[in-house]
Tab-separated table of C-alpha atoms in Angstrom:
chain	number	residue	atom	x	y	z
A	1	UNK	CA	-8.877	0.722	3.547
A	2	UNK	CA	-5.757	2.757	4.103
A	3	UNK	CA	-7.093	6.139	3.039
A	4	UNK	CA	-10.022	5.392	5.417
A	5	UNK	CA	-8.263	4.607	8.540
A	6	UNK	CA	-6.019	7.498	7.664
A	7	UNK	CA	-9.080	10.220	7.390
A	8	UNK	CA	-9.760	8.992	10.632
A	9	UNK	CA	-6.776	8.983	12.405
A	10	UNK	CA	-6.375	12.755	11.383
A	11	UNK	CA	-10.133	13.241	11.458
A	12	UNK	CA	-10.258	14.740	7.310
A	13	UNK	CA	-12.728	14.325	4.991
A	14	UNK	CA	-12.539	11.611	2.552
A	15	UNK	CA	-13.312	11.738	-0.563
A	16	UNK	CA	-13.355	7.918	-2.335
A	17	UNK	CA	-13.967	6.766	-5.851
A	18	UNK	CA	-16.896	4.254	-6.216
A	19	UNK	CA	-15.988	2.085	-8.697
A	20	UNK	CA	-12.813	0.050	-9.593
A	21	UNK	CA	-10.190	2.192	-11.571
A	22	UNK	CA	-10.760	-0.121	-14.299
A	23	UNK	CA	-14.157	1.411	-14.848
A	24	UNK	CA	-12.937	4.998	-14.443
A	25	UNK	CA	-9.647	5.969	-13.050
A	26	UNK	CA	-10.541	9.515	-11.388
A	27	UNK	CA	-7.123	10.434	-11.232
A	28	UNK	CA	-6.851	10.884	-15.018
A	29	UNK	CA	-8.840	13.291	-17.053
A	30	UNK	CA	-11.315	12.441	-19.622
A	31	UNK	CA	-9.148	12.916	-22.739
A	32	UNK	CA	-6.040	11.045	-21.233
A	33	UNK	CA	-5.854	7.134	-21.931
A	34	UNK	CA	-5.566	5.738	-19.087
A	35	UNK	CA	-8.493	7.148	-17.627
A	36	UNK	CA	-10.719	4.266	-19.038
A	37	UNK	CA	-7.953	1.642	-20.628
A	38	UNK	CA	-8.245	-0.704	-22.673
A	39	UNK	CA	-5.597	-2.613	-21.554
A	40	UNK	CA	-3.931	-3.147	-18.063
A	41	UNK	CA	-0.404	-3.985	-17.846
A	42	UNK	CA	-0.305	-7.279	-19.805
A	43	UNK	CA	-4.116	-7.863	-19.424
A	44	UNK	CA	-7.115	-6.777	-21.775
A	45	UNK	CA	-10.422	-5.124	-20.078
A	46	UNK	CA	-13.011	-6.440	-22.129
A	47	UNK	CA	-15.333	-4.204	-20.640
A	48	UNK	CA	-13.531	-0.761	-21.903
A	49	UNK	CA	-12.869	-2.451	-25.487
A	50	UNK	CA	-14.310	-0.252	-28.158
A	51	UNK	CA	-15.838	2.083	-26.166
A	52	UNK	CA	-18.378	4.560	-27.665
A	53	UNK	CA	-18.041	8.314	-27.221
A	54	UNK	CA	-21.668	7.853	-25.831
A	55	UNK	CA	-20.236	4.929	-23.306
A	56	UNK	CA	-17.591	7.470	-22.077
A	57	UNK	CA	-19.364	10.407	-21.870
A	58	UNK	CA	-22.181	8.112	-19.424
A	59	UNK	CA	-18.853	6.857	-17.202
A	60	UNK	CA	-17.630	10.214	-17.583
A	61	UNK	CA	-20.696	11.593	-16.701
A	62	UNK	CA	-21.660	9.644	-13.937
A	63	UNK	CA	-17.980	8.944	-12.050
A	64	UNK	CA	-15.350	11.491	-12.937
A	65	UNK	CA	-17.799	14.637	-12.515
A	66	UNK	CA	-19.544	13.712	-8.927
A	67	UNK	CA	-15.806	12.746	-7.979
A	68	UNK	CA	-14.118	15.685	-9.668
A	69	UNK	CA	-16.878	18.147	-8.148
A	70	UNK	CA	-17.499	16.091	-4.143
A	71	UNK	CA	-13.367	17.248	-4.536
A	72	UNK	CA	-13.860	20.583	-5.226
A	73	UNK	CA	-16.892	21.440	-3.097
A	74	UNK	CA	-15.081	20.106	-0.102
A	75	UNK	CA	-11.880	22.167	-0.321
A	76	UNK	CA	-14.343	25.700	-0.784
A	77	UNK	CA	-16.445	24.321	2.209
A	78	UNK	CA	-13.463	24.246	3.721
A	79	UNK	CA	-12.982	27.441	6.552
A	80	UNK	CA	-9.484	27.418	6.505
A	81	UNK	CA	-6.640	26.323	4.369
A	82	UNK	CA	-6.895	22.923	3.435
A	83	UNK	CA	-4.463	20.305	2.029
A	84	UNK	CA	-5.175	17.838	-0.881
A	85	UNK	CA	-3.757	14.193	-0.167
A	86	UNK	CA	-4.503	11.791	-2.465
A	87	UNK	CA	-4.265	8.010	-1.816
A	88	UNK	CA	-3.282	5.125	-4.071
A	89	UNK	CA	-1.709	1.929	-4.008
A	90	UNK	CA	0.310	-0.246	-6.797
A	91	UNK	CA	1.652	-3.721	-7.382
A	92	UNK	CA	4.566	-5.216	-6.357
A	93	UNK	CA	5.346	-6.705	-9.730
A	94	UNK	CA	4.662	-5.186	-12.981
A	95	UNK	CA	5.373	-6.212	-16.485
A	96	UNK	CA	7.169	-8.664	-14.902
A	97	UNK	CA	10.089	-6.803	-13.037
A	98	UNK	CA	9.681	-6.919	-8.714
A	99	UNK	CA	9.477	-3.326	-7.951
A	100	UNK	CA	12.075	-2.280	-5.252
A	101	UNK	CA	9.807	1.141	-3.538
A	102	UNK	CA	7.844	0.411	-0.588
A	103	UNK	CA	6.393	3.719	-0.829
A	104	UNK	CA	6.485	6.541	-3.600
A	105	UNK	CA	5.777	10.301	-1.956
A	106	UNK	CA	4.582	12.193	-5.386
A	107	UNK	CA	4.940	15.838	-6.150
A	108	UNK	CA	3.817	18.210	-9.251
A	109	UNK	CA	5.238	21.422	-8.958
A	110	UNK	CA	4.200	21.989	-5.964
A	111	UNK	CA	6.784	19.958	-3.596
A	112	UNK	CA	6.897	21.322	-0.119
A	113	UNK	CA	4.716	18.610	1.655
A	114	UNK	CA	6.119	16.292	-0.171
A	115	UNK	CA	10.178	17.648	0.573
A	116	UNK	CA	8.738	17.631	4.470
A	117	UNK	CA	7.388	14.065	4.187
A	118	UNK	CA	10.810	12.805	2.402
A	119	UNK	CA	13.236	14.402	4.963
A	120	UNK	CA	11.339	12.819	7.963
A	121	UNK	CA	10.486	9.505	6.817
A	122	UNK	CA	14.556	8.039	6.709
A	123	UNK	CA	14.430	8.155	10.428
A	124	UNK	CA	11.526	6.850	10.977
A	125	UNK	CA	11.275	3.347	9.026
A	126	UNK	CA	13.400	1.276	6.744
A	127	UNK	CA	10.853	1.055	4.282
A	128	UNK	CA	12.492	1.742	0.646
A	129	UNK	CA	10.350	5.280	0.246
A	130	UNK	CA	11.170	7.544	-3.042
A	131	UNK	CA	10.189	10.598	-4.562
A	132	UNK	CA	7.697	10.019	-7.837
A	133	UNK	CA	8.550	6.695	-7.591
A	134	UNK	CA	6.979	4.079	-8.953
A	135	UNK	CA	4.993	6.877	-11.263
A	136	UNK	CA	5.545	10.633	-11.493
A	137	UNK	CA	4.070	13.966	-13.204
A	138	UNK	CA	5.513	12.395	-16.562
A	139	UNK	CA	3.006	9.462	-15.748
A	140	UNK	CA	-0.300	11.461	-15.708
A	141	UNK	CA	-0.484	10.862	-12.120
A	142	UNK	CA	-0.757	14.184	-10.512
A	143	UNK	CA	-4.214	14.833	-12.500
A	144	UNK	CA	-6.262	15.937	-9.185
A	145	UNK	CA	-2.985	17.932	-7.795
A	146	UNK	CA	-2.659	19.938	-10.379
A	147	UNK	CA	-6.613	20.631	-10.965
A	148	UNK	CA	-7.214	21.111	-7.498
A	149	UNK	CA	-4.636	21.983	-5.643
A	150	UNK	CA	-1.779	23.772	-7.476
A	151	UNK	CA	-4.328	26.649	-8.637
A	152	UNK	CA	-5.463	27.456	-4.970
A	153	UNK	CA	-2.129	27.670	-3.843
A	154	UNK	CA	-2.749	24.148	-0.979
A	155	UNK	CA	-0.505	22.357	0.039
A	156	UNK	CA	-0.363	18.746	-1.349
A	157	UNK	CA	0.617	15.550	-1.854
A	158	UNK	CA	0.026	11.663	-3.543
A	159	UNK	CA	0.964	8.913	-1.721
A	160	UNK	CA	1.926	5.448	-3.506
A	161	UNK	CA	1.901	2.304	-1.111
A	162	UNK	CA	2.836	-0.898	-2.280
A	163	UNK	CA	-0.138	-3.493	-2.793
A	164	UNK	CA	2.005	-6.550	-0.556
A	165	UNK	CA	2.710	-4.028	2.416
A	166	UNK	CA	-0.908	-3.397	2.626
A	167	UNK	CA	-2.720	-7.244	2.083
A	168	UNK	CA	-4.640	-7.323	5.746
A	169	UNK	CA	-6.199	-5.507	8.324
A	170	UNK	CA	-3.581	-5.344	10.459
A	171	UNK	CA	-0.848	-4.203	8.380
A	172	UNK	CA	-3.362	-1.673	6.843
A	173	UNK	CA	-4.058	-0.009	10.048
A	174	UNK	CA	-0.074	0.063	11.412
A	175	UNK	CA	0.384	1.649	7.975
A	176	UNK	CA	-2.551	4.425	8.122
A	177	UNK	CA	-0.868	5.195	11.565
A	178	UNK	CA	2.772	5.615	10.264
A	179	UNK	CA	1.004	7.457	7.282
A	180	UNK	CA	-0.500	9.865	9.318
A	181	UNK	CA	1.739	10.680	11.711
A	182	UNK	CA	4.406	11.364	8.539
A	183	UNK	CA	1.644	13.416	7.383
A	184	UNK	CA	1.119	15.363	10.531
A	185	UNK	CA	4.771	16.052	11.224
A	186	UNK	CA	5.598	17.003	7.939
A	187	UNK	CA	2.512	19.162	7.796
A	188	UNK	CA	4.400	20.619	10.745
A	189	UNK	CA	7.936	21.126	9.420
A	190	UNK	CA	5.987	23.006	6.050
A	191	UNK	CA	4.020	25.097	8.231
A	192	UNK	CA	6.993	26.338	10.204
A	193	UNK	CA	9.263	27.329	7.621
A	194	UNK	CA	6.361	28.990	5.480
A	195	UNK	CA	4.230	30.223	8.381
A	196	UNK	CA	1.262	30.000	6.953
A	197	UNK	CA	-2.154	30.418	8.614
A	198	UNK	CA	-3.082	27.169	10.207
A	199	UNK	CA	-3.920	24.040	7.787
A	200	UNK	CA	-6.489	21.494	8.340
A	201	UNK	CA	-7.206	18.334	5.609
A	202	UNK	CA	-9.603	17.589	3.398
């Protein structure tokens, strides 16, 4: 709901999984683990136990590639620079220890959207908000940074928003608006340091 209200606050193109990330987590690639897991947290997924190499090549098949390509198509479409933003949110609690970060601003190598977005946000909110924090490039997390965005030279960034902070409509839309408007400024600061040519989002 957040990535939503966000693409249309800044008027980008979204680009959503269809199915749960249980099924297939498009942020991983096919070889890595977690991309259809047997096992979340402290809970089993019956449905990805034993899983034949036909079974993942048909999830594979049919939700990473569309996903990985509907990505990819729309940054070439794209007439000038874009910038790659993915979306994702995470519980508060996880094997049983409260986690402390409202809001985890992730990086790859790649870190000047996300240095922009991290300088302007103290001022802005008391929100607890970290840098590859609650998960970072150690985690597996930056899959779709690094494929798309860190060869084509784009600017980028994942943003991590807390499950609680986000429960109802209301909260989800004040928090697409703060989003965005981090987003925009920061987009902002990058652009005037770098001076690049002008960005828009995809």
């Amino acid at each position: 709901a957040v990535a939503q209200k966000m693409s249309n606050l800044l008027d980008a193109r979204l680009v959503a999984s269809t199915v749960s990330r249980l099924v297939y987590d498009c942020n991983r690639p096919p070889q890595a683990p977690g991309a259809m897991p047997a096992r979340s947290e402290i809970h089993d997924v019956p449905g990805n136990t034993n899983l034949t190499d036909i079974e993942k090549t048909e999830r594979i098949s049919k939700v990473y590639n569309p996903f990985r390509n509907m990505v990819s198509d729309t940054l070439t479409a794209s007439a000038k620079p874009p910038v790659l933003v993915t979306i994702h949110s995470f519980t508060p609690v996880y094997m049983g220890q409260k986690r402390t970060v409202d809001i985890g601003i992730l990086h790859d190598d790649d870190s000047r959207l996300a240095d922009a977005m991290l300088a302007l946000a103290p001022d802005r909110t008391g929100l607890n908000i970290r840098r590859n924090d609650p998960y970072g490039p150690e985690d597996g997390v930056t899959h779709t940074l690094k494929l798309h965005a860190l060869p084509r030279g784009l600017l980028n960034v994942m943003i991590e928003i807390r499950n609680d902070l986000i429960a109802g409509p209301a909260s989800q839309q004040a928090m697409a608006a703060f989003m965005a408007d981090l987003l925009n400024d920061a987009l902002t600061e990058t652009k005037t340091k770098s001076k690049p040519e002008e960005q828009c989002r995809a």
